[in-house]
Amino acid sequence: MAQGVRPRRQPQRTCIACRAEQGKRELIRIVRTPEGRVVVDPSGKANGRGAYVHPYRECWEKALRGGTIKNALKITPAVDDIEALRAFGLALPAKEGDSV
């Protein structure tokens, strides 16, 4: 008997803001670069320690509040890095199902 082709498994990641698990491709990766910067990683493949956040403003605001990013990336991000992340988050839809 011929074996059917199995669908590829998609890696699962947890949003650092809402703690919901979802496929890696549905989340946005934030990375601590080897230089100590904290940036958005659109490719999902940049070198450095990464954390994942849903592409919704609500999750971004929650991740930027308090020490969530600090704990996930094990670094205190520079003020300009936080402002760049905040600006990126403002361009996202408010919640799932909303359009930009």
N, CA, C and O atoms as a printed pandas DataFrame, in Angstrom:
     atom_number atom_name residue_name chain_id  residue_number  x_coord  y_coord  z_coord
0              1         N          MET        A               1    0.834   -1.191    0.000
1              2        CA          MET        A               1    0.000    0.000    0.000
2              3         C          MET        A               1    0.877    1.252    0.000
3              4         O          MET        A               1    1.918    1.293    0.656
4              5         N          ALA        A               2    0.448    2.258   -0.734
5              6        CA          ALA        A               2    1.186    3.516   -0.797
6              7         C          ALA        A               2    0.812    4.391    0.399
7              8         O          ALA        A               2   -0.356    4.506    0.772
8              9         N          GLN        A               3    1.816    4.987    0.973
9             10        CA          GLN        A               3    1.590    5.897    2.095
10            11         C          GLN        A               3    1.210    7.273    1.573
11            12         O          GLN        A               3    1.822    7.761    0.623
12            13         N          GLY        A               4    0.220    7.904    2.174
13            14        CA          GLY        A               4   -0.155    9.275    1.811
14            15         C          GLY        A               4    0.886   10.254    2.337
15            16         O          GLY        A               4    1.589    9.972    3.308
16            17         N          VAL        A               5    0.973   11.381    1.697
17            18        CA          VAL        A               5    1.905   12.422    2.147
18            19         C          VAL        A               5    1.312   13.107    3.365
19            20         O          VAL        A               5    0.180   13.590    3.339
20            21         N          ARG        A               6    2.095   13.138    4.426
21            22        CA          ARG        A               6    1.628   13.803    5.651
22            23         C          ARG        A               6    1.776   15.308    5.514
23            24         O          ARG        A               6    2.763   15.787    4.956
24            25         N          PRO        A               7    0.809   16.053    6.017
25            26        CA          PRO        A               7    0.975   17.510    6.006
26            27         C          PRO        A               7    2.101   17.895    6.968
27            28         O          PRO        A               7    2.292   17.260    8.005
28            29         N          ARG        A               8    2.843   18.946    6.603
29            30        CA          ARG        A               8    3.930   19.402    7.465
30            31         C          ARG        A               8    3.376   19.972    8.754
31            32         O          ARG        A               8    2.390   20.708    8.758
32            33         N          ARG        A               9    4.026   19.620    9.842
33            34        CA          ARG        A               9    3.636   20.169   11.139
34            35         C          ARG        A               9    4.112   21.604   11.238
35            36         O          ARG        A               9    5.253   21.905   10.887
36            37         N          GLN        A              10    3.263   22.482   11.705
37            38        CA          GLN        A              10    3.656   23.870   11.901
38            39         C          GLN        A              10    4.060   24.061   13.360
39            40         O          GLN        A              10    3.311   23.701   14.268
40            41         N          PRO        A              11    5.251   24.629   13.582
41            42        CA          PRO        A              11    5.681   24.849   14.965
42            43         C          PRO        A              11    4.711   25.774   15.699
43            44         O          PRO        A              11    4.197   26.735   15.127
44            45         N          GLN        A              12    4.474   25.470   16.966
45            46        CA          GLN        A              12    3.587   26.279   17.789
46            47         C          GLN        A              12    4.417   27.177   18.699
47            48         O          GLN        A              12    5.456   26.763   19.214
48            49         N          ARG        A              13    3.950   28.410   18.892
49            50        CA          ARG        A              13    4.607   29.360   19.781
50            51         C          ARG        A              13    3.544   30.007   20.663
51            52         O          ARG        A              13    2.360   29.992   20.328
52            53         N          THR        A              14    3.969   30.573   21.787
53            54        CA          THR        A              14    3.060   31.208   22.730
54            55         C          THR        A              14    3.248   32.721   22.685
55            56         O          THR        A              14    4.374   33.213   22.752
56            57         N          CYS        A              15    2.147   33.454   22.572
57            58        CA          CYS        A              15    2.181   34.915   22.618
58            59         C          CYS        A              15    2.581   35.332   24.038
59            60         O          CYS        A              15    1.992   34.866   25.014
60            61         N          ILE        A              16    3.581   36.211   24.147
61            62        CA          ILE        A              16    4.042   36.614   25.478
62            63         C          ILE        A              16    3.038   37.505   26.197
63            64         O          ILE        A              16    3.130   37.682   27.412
64            65         N          ALA        A              17    2.076   38.072   25.462
65            66        CA          ALA        A              17    1.098   38.970   26.078
66            67         C          ALA        A              17   -0.112   38.205   26.617
67            68         O          ALA        A              17   -0.436   38.309   27.800
68            69         N          CYS        A              18   -0.778   37.439   25.752
69            70        CA          CYS        A              18   -2.023   36.773   26.166
70            71         C          CYS        A              18   -1.824   35.305   26.531
71            72         O          CYS        A              18   -2.750   34.656   27.018
72            73         N          ARG        A              19   -0.616   34.776   26.297
73            74        CA          ARG        A              19   -0.243   33.399   26.636
74            75         C          ARG        A              19   -1.002   32.351   25.811
75            76         O          ARG        A              19   -1.011   31.178   26.182
76            77         N          ALA        A              20   -1.636   32.747   24.705
77            78        CA          ALA        A              20   -2.331   31.795   23.839
78            79         C          ALA        A              20   -1.326   31.195   22.861
79            80         O          ALA        A              20   -0.460   31.893   22.335
80            81         N          GLU        A              21   -1.456   29.897   22.628
81            82        CA          GLU        A              21   -0.565   29.204   21.710
82            83         C          GLU        A              21   -1.141   29.243   20.304
83            84         O          GLU        A              21   -2.344   29.067   20.110
84            85         N          GLN        A              22   -0.274   29.476   19.324
85            86        CA          GLN        A              22   -0.718   29.537   17.936
86            87         C          GLN        A              22    0.449   29.166   17.034
87            88         O          GLN        A              22    1.592   29.096   17.485
88            89         N          GLY        A              23    0.160   28.930   15.761
89            90        CA          GLY        A              23    1.207   28.610   14.799
90            91         C          GLY        A              23    2.214   29.740   14.689
91            92         O          GLY        A              23    1.857   30.917   14.744
92            93         N          LYS        A              24    3.474   29.369   14.534
93            94        CA          LYS        A              24    4.574   30.340   14.468
94            95         C          LYS        A              24    4.343   31.404   13.400
95            96         O          LYS        A              24    4.674   32.571   13.610
96            97         N          ARG        A              25    3.784   31.019   12.268
97            98        CA          ARG        A              25    3.591   31.951   11.158
98            99         C          ARG        A              25    2.483   32.975   11.413
99           100         O          ARG        A              25    2.438   34.004   10.738
100          101         N          GLU        A              26    1.598   32.719   12.360
101          102        CA          GLU        A              26    0.517   33.670   12.670
102          103         C          GLU        A              26    0.954   34.719   13.684
103          104         O          GLU        A              26    0.223   35.679   13.927
104          105         N          LEU        A              27    2.117   34.557   14.274
105          106        CA          LEU        A              27    2.607   35.492   15.283
106          107         C          LEU        A              27    3.753   36.330   14.715
107          108         O          LEU        A              27    4.369   35.954   13.718
108          109         N          ILE        A              28    4.033   37.453   15.346
109          110        CA          ILE        A              28    5.146   38.323   14.953
110          111         C          ILE        A              28    6.269   38.109   15.957
111          112         O          ILE        A              28    6.044   38.111   17.167
112          113         N          ARG        A              29    7.476   37.926   15.444
113          114        CA          ARG        A              29    8.625   37.678   16.310
114          115         C          ARG        A              29    9.335   38.986   16.641
115          116         O          ARG        A              29    9.584   39.820   15.771
116          117         N          ILE        A              30    9.649   39.137   17.908
117          118        CA          ILE        A              30   10.482   40.230   18.393
118          119         C          ILE        A              30   11.791   39.564   18.802
119          120         O          ILE        A              30   11.775   38.516   19.447
120          121         N          VAL        A              31   12.915   40.155   18.437
121          122        CA          VAL        A              31   14.199   39.522   18.711
122          123         C          VAL        A              31   15.150   40.469   19.431
123          124         O          VAL        A              31   15.189   41.669   19.160
124          125         N          ARG        A              32   15.918   39.896   20.358
125          126        CA          ARG        A              32   17.030   40.611   20.987
126          127         C          ARG        A              32   18.253   40.269   20.153
127          128         O          ARG        A              32   18.711   39.126   20.145
128          129         N          THR        A              33   18.773   41.251   19.459
129          130        CA          THR        A              33   19.912   41.014   18.571
130          131         C          THR        A              33   21.184   40.794   19.386
131          132         O          THR        A              33   21.232   41.150   20.563
132          133         N          PRO        A              34   22.211   40.212   18.772
133          134        CA          PRO        A              34   23.486   40.047   19.491
134          135         C          PRO        A              34   24.083   41.380   19.952
135          136         O          PRO        A              34   24.891   41.408   20.881
136          137         N          GLU        A              35   23.687   42.488   19.304
137          138        CA          GLU        A              35   24.173   43.814   19.707
138          139         C          GLU        A              35   23.393   44.389   20.892
139          140         O          GLU        A              35   23.742   45.454   21.401
140          141         N          GLY        A              36   22.334   43.690   21.336
141          142        CA          GLY        A              36   21.561   44.154   22.477
142          143         C          GLY        A              36   20.358   45.011   22.119
143          144         O          GLY        A              36   19.722   45.571   23.012
144          145         N          ARG        A              37   20.026   45.128   20.834
145          146        CA          ARG        A              37   18.843   45.884   20.407
146          147         C          ARG        A              37   17.632   44.951   20.449
147          148         O          ARG        A              37   17.778   43.730   20.411
148          149         N          VAL        A              38   16.441   45.535   20.527
149          150        CA          VAL        A              38   15.196   44.775   20.478
150          151         C          VAL        A              38   14.427   45.278   19.270
151          152         O          VAL        A              38   14.035   46.444   19.220
152          153         N          VAL        A              39   14.206   44.391   18.283
153          154        CA          VAL        A              39   13.580   44.785   17.021
154          155         C          VAL        A              39   12.558   43.750   16.580
155          156         O          VAL        A              39   12.562   42.610   17.044
156          157         N          VAL        A              40   11.675   44.174   15.665
157          158        CA          VAL        A              40   10.724   43.254   15.041
158          159         C          VAL        A              40   11.487   42.447   14.004
159          160         O          VAL        A              40   12.298   42.997   13.259
160          161         N          ASP        A              41   11.232   41.151   13.955
161          162        CA          ASP        A              41   11.895   40.256   13.003
162          163         C          ASP        A              41   10.860   39.719   12.019
163          164         O          ASP        A              41   10.254   38.679   12.274
164          165         N          PRO        A              42   10.647   40.416   10.892
165          166        CA          PRO        A              42    9.623   39.976    9.944
166          167         C          PRO        A              42    9.907   38.609    9.320
167          168         O          PRO        A              42    8.973   37.888    8.971
168          169         N          SER        A              43   11.185   38.241    9.174
169          170        CA          SER        A              43   11.525   36.958    8.561
170          171         C          SER        A              43   11.340   35.803    9.542
171          172         O          SER        A              43   11.123   34.664    9.129
172          173         N          GLY        A              44   11.427   36.095   10.839
173          174        CA          GLY        A              44   11.329   35.041   11.848
174          175         C          GLY        A              44   12.586   34.208   11.960
175          176         O          GLY        A              44   12.583   33.167   12.617
176          177         N          LYS        A              45   13.678   34.656   11.318
177          178        CA          LYS        A              45   14.897   33.856   11.283
178          179         C          LYS        A              45   16.142   34.602   11.756
179          180         O          LYS        A              45   17.246   34.062   11.671
180          181         N          ALA        A              46   15.991   35.811   12.244
181          182        CA          ALA        A              46   17.151   36.602   12.663
182          183         C          ALA        A              46   17.836   35.947   13.856
183          184         O          ALA        A              46   17.191   35.279   14.664
184          185         N          ASN        A              47   19.141   36.142   13.959
185          186        CA          ASN        A              47   19.896   35.621   15.092
186          187         C          ASN        A              47   19.502   36.377   16.349
187          188         O          ASN        A              47   19.248   37.581   16.313
188          189         N          GLY        A              48   19.454   35.660   17.451
189          190        CA          GLY        A              48   19.164   36.281   18.728
190          191         C          GLY        A              48   17.999   35.606   19.427
191          192         O          GLY        A              48   17.324   34.749   18.857
192          193         N          ARG        A              49   17.776   36.003   20.665
193          194        CA          ARG        A              49   16.684   35.441   21.466
194          195         C          ARG        A              49   15.375   36.059   21.015
195          196         O          ARG        A              49   15.273   37.281   20.906
196          197         N          GLY        A              50   14.376   35.236   20.750
197          198        CA          GLY        A              50   13.113   35.739   20.237
198          199         C          GLY        A              50   11.941   35.523   21.172
199          200         O          GLY        A              50   11.968   34.678   22.066
200          201         N          ALA        A              51   10.910   36.317   20.932
201          202        CA          ALA        A              51    9.635   36.193   21.633
202          203         C          ALA        A              51    8.551   36.467   20.599
203          204         O          ALA        A              51    8.800   37.154   19.609
204          205         N          TYR        A              52    7.368   35.943   20.817
205          206        CA          TYR        A              52    6.288   36.053   19.829
206          207         C          TYR        A              52    5.093   36.787   20.407
207          208         O          TYR        A              52    4.749   36.633   21.578
208          209         N          VAL        A              53    4.456   37.608   19.538
209          210        CA          VAL        A              53    3.284   38.393   19.927
210          211         C          VAL        A              53    2.268   38.307   18.789
211          212         O          VAL        A              53    2.639   38.309   17.616
212          213         N          HIS        A              54    0.977   38.229   19.148
213          214        CA          HIS        A              54   -0.081   38.250   18.130
214          215         C          HIS        A              54   -0.048   39.560   17.347
215          216         O          HIS        A              54    0.381   40.582   17.882
216          217         N          PRO        A              55   -0.486   39.550   16.112
217          218        CA          PRO        A              55   -0.488   40.784   15.308
218          219         C          PRO        A              55   -1.704   41.667   15.587
219          220         O          PRO        A              55   -2.361   42.134   14.656
220          221         N          TYR        A              56   -2.000   41.894   16.854
221          222        CA          TYR        A              56   -3.130   42.740   17.262
222          223         C          TYR        A              56   -2.630   43.769   18.265
223          224         O          TYR        A              56   -1.800   43.473   19.124
224          225         N          ARG        A              57   -3.151   44.980   18.138
225          226        CA          ARG        A              57   -2.721   46.089   19.000
226          227         C          ARG        A              57   -2.884   45.745   20.477
227          228         O          ARG        A              57   -2.034   46.097   21.296
228          229         N          GLU        A              58   -3.952   45.070   20.812
229          230        CA          GLU        A              58   -4.231   44.711   22.208
230          231         C          GLU        A              58   -3.069   43.906   22.820
231          232         O          GLU        A              58   -2.633   44.184   23.937
232          233         N          CYS        A              59   -2.581   42.912   22.077
233          234        CA          CYS        A              59   -1.466   42.099   22.577
234          235         C          CYS        A              59   -0.170   42.900   22.641
235          236         O          CYS        A              59    0.611   42.738   23.579
236          237         N          TRP        A              60    0.068   43.768   21.649
237          238        CA          TRP        A              60    1.287   44.579   21.647
238          239         C          TRP        A              60    1.313   45.512   22.838
239          240         O          TRP        A              60    2.346   45.659   23.491
240          241         N          GLU        A              61    0.167   46.158   23.135
241          242        CA          GLU        A              61    0.124   47.075   24.275
242          243         C          GLU        A              61    0.389   46.336   25.578
243          244         O          GLU        A              61    1.095   46.835   26.454
244          245         N          LYS        A              62   -0.185   45.140   25.697
245          246        CA          LYS        A              62    0.010   44.344   26.908
246          247         C          LYS        A              62    1.473   43.895   27.026
247          248         O          LYS        A              62    2.034   43.891   28.122
248          249         N          ALA        A              63    2.088   43.517   25.900
249          250        CA          ALA        A              63    3.493   43.075   25.917
250          251         C          ALA        A              63    4.435   44.220   26.272
251          252         O          ALA        A              63    5.450   44.009   26.935
252          253         N          LEU        A              64    4.098   45.438   25.830
253          254        CA          LEU        A              64    4.962   46.593   26.092
254          255         C          LEU        A              64    4.787   47.151   27.502
255          256         O          LEU        A              64    5.656   47.862   28.006
256          257         N          ARG        A              65    3.659   46.826   28.135
257          258        CA          ARG        A              65    3.399   47.265   29.498
258          259         C          ARG        A              65    4.164   46.373   30.469
259          260         O          ARG        A              65    4.338   45.183   30.208
260          261         N          GLY        A              66    4.604   46.914   31.543
261          262        CA          GLY        A              66    5.241   46.110   32.580
262          263         C          GLY        A              66    6.541   45.476   32.109
263          264         O          GLY        A              66    7.260   46.060   31.297
264          265         N          GLY        A              67    6.843   44.303   32.604
265          266        CA          GLY        A              67    8.118   43.660   32.298
266          267         C          GLY        A              67    8.008   42.467   31.385
267          268         O          GLY        A              67    8.896   41.614   31.385
268          269         N          THR        A              68    6.937   42.375   30.598
269          270        CA          THR        A              68    6.725   41.194   29.769
270          271         C          THR        A              68    7.859   40.975   28.774
271          272         O          THR        A              68    8.423   39.883   28.711
272          273         N          ILE        A              69    8.198   42.003   27.995
273          274        CA          ILE        A              69    9.288   41.868   27.014
274          275         C          ILE        A              69   10.618   41.684   27.738
275          276         O          ILE        A              69   11.459   40.892   27.314
276          277         N          LYS        A              70   10.801   42.413   28.822
277          278        CA          LYS        A              70   12.041   42.309   29.606
278          279         C          LYS        A              70   12.259   40.866   30.070
279          280         O          LYS        A              70   13.369   40.341   29.972
280          281         N          ASN        A              71   11.208   40.233   30.572
281          282        CA          ASN        A              71   11.318   38.858   31.047
282          283         C          ASN        A              71   11.524   37.869   29.904
283          284         O          ASN        A              71   12.330   36.946   30.016
284          285         N          ALA        A              72   10.799   38.061   28.811
285          286        CA          ALA        A              72   10.874   37.122   27.695
286          287         C          ALA        A              72   12.229   37.161   26.997
287          288         O          ALA        A              72   12.768   36.122   26.616
288          289         N          LEU        A              73   12.775   38.361   26.833
289          290        CA          LEU        A              73   14.044   38.500   26.112
290          291         C          LEU        A              73   15.254   38.595   27.033
291          292         O          LEU        A              73   16.393   38.655   26.569
292          293         N          LYS        A              74   15.002   38.607   28.338
293          294        CA          LYS        A              74   16.063   38.686   29.349
294          295         C          LYS        A              74   16.981   39.888   29.116
295          296         O          LYS        A              74   18.205   39.776   29.167
296          297         N          ILE        A              75   16.356   41.039   28.858
297          298        CA          ILE        A              75   17.086   42.296   28.664
298          299         C          ILE        A              75   16.111   43.440   28.938
299          300         O          ILE        A              75   14.907   43.296   28.726
300          301         N          THR        A              76   16.625   44.567   29.407
301          302        CA          THR        A              76   15.805   45.766   29.521
302          303         C          THR        A              76   15.989   46.544   28.223
303          304         O          THR        A              76   17.064   47.094   27.984
304          305         N          PRO        A              77   14.948   46.601   27.371
305          306        CA          PRO        A              77   15.088   47.273   26.075
306          307         C          PRO        A              77   15.340   48.773   26.235
307          308         O          PRO        A              77   14.866   49.402   27.181
308          309         N          ALA        A              78   16.094   49.327   25.293
309          310        CA          ALA        A              78   16.347   50.768   25.277
310          311         C          ALA        A              78   15.033   51.492   25.003
311          312         O          ALA        A              78   14.131   50.935   24.378
312          313         N          VAL        A              79   14.929   52.728   25.470
313          314        CA          VAL        A              79   13.706   53.520   25.302
314          315         C          VAL        A              79   13.351   53.679   23.828
315          316         O          VAL        A              79   12.179   53.578   23.464
316          317         N          ASP        A              80   14.347   53.926   22.970
317          318        CA          ASP        A              80   14.045   54.091   21.541
318          319         C          ASP        A              80   13.565   52.783   20.902
319          320         O          ASP        A              80   12.768   52.815   19.965
320          321         N          ASP        A              81   14.043   51.628   21.400
321          322        CA          ASP        A              81   13.554   50.335   20.896
322          323         C          ASP        A              81   12.082   50.142   21.286
323          324         O          ASP        A              81   11.282   49.676   20.476
324          325         N          ILE        A              82   11.730   50.499   22.521
325          326        CA          ILE        A              82   10.343   50.382   22.984
326          327         C          ILE        A              82    9.441   51.303   22.161
327          328         O          ILE        A              82    8.341   50.909   21.774
328          329         N          GLU        A              83    9.901   52.521   21.894
329          330        CA          GLU        A              83    9.104   53.463   21.091
330          331         C          GLU        A              83    8.897   52.941   19.678
331          332         O          GLU        A              83    7.810   53.093   19.121
332          333         N          ALA        A              84    9.927   52.324   19.082
333          334        CA          ALA        A              84    9.796   51.750   17.736
334          335         C          ALA        A              84    8.796   50.591   17.747
335          336         O          ALA        A              84    7.995   50.459   16.822
336          337         N          LEU        A              85    8.836   49.757   18.781
337          338        CA          LEU        A              85    7.875   48.652   18.899
338          339         C          LEU        A              85    6.456   49.193   19.102
339          340         O          LEU        A              85    5.499   48.666   18.535
340          341         N          ARG        A              86    6.329   50.244   19.912
341          342        CA          ARG        A              86    5.021   50.845   20.160
342          343         C          ARG        A              86    4.445   51.408   18.859
343          344         O          ARG        A              86    3.258   51.232   18.587
344          345         N          ALA        A              87    5.274   52.086   18.049
345          346        CA          ALA        A              87    4.828   52.637   16.766
346          347         C          ALA        A              87    4.401   51.516   15.829
347          348         O          ALA        A              87    3.403   51.650   15.122
348          349         N          PHE        A              88    5.145   50.415   15.814
349          350        CA          PHE        A              88    4.786   49.257   14.990
350          351         C          PHE        A              88    3.423   48.705   15.426
351          352         O          PHE        A              88    2.581   48.380   14.589
352          353         N          GLY        A              89    3.217   48.603   16.741
353          354        CA          GLY        A              89    1.969   48.077   17.284
354          355         C          GLY        A              89    0.760   48.942   16.971
355          356         O          GLY        A              89   -0.346   48.425   16.812
356          357         N          LEU        A              90    0.958   50.261   16.881
357          358        CA          LEU        A              90   -0.160   51.162   16.578
358          359         C          LEU        A              90   -0.692   50.959   15.165
359          360         O          LEU        A              90   -1.847   51.281   14.887
360          361         N          ALA        A              91    0.139   50.428   14.270
361          362        CA          ALA        A              91   -0.281   50.180   12.889
362          363         C          ALA        A              91   -1.058   48.873   12.752
363          364         O          ALA        A              91   -1.606   48.586   11.688
364          365         N          LEU        A              92   -1.107   48.086   13.812
365          366        CA          LEU        A              92   -1.802   46.794   13.770
366          367         C          LEU        A              92   -3.293   46.977   14.048
367          368         O          LEU        A              92   -3.697   47.964   14.662
368          369         N          PRO        A              93   -4.125   46.003   13.585
369          370        CA          PRO        A              93   -5.559   46.078   13.907
370          371         C          PRO        A              93   -5.773   45.932   15.413
371          372         O          PRO        A              93   -4.980   45.298   16.110
372          373         N          ALA        A              94   -6.850   46.526   15.893
373          374        CA          ALA        A              94   -7.112   46.530   17.345
374          375         C          ALA        A              94   -7.254   45.116   17.914
375          376         O          ALA        A              94   -6.701   44.817   18.972
376          377         N          LYS        A              95   -7.988   44.251   17.224
377          378        CA          LYS        A              95   -8.154   42.871   17.679
378          379         C          LYS        A              95   -8.453   41.982   16.491
379          380         O          LYS        A              95   -8.639   42.468   15.376
380          381         N          GLU        A              96   -8.498   40.691   16.725
381          382        CA          GLU        A              96   -8.721   39.727   15.655
382          383         C          GLU        A              96   -9.998   40.029   14.880
383          384         O          GLU        A              96  -11.050   40.270   15.473
384          385         N          GLY        A              97   -9.900   40.015   13.564
385          386        CA          GLY        A              97  -11.063   40.284   12.731
386          387         C          GLY        A              97  -11.180   41.720   12.267
387          388         O          GLY        A              97  -11.904   41.995   11.310
388          389         N          ASP        A              98  -10.480   42.653   12.924
389          390        CA          ASP        A              98  -10.493   44.062   12.500
390          391         C          ASP        A              98   -9.538   44.236   11.329
391          392         O          ASP        A              98   -8.574   43.482   11.195
392          393         N          SER        A              99   -9.793   45.209   10.493
393          394        CA          SER        A              99   -8.844   45.527    9.439
394          395         C          SER        A              99   -8.126   46.816    9.780
395          396         O          SER        A              99   -8.616   47.612   10.579
396          397         N          VAL        A             100   -6.965   47.025    9.177
397          398        CA          VAL        A             100   -6.132   48.189    9.513
398          399         C          VAL        A             100   -6.752   49.453    9.042
399          400         O          VAL        A             100   -6.188   50.529    9.240
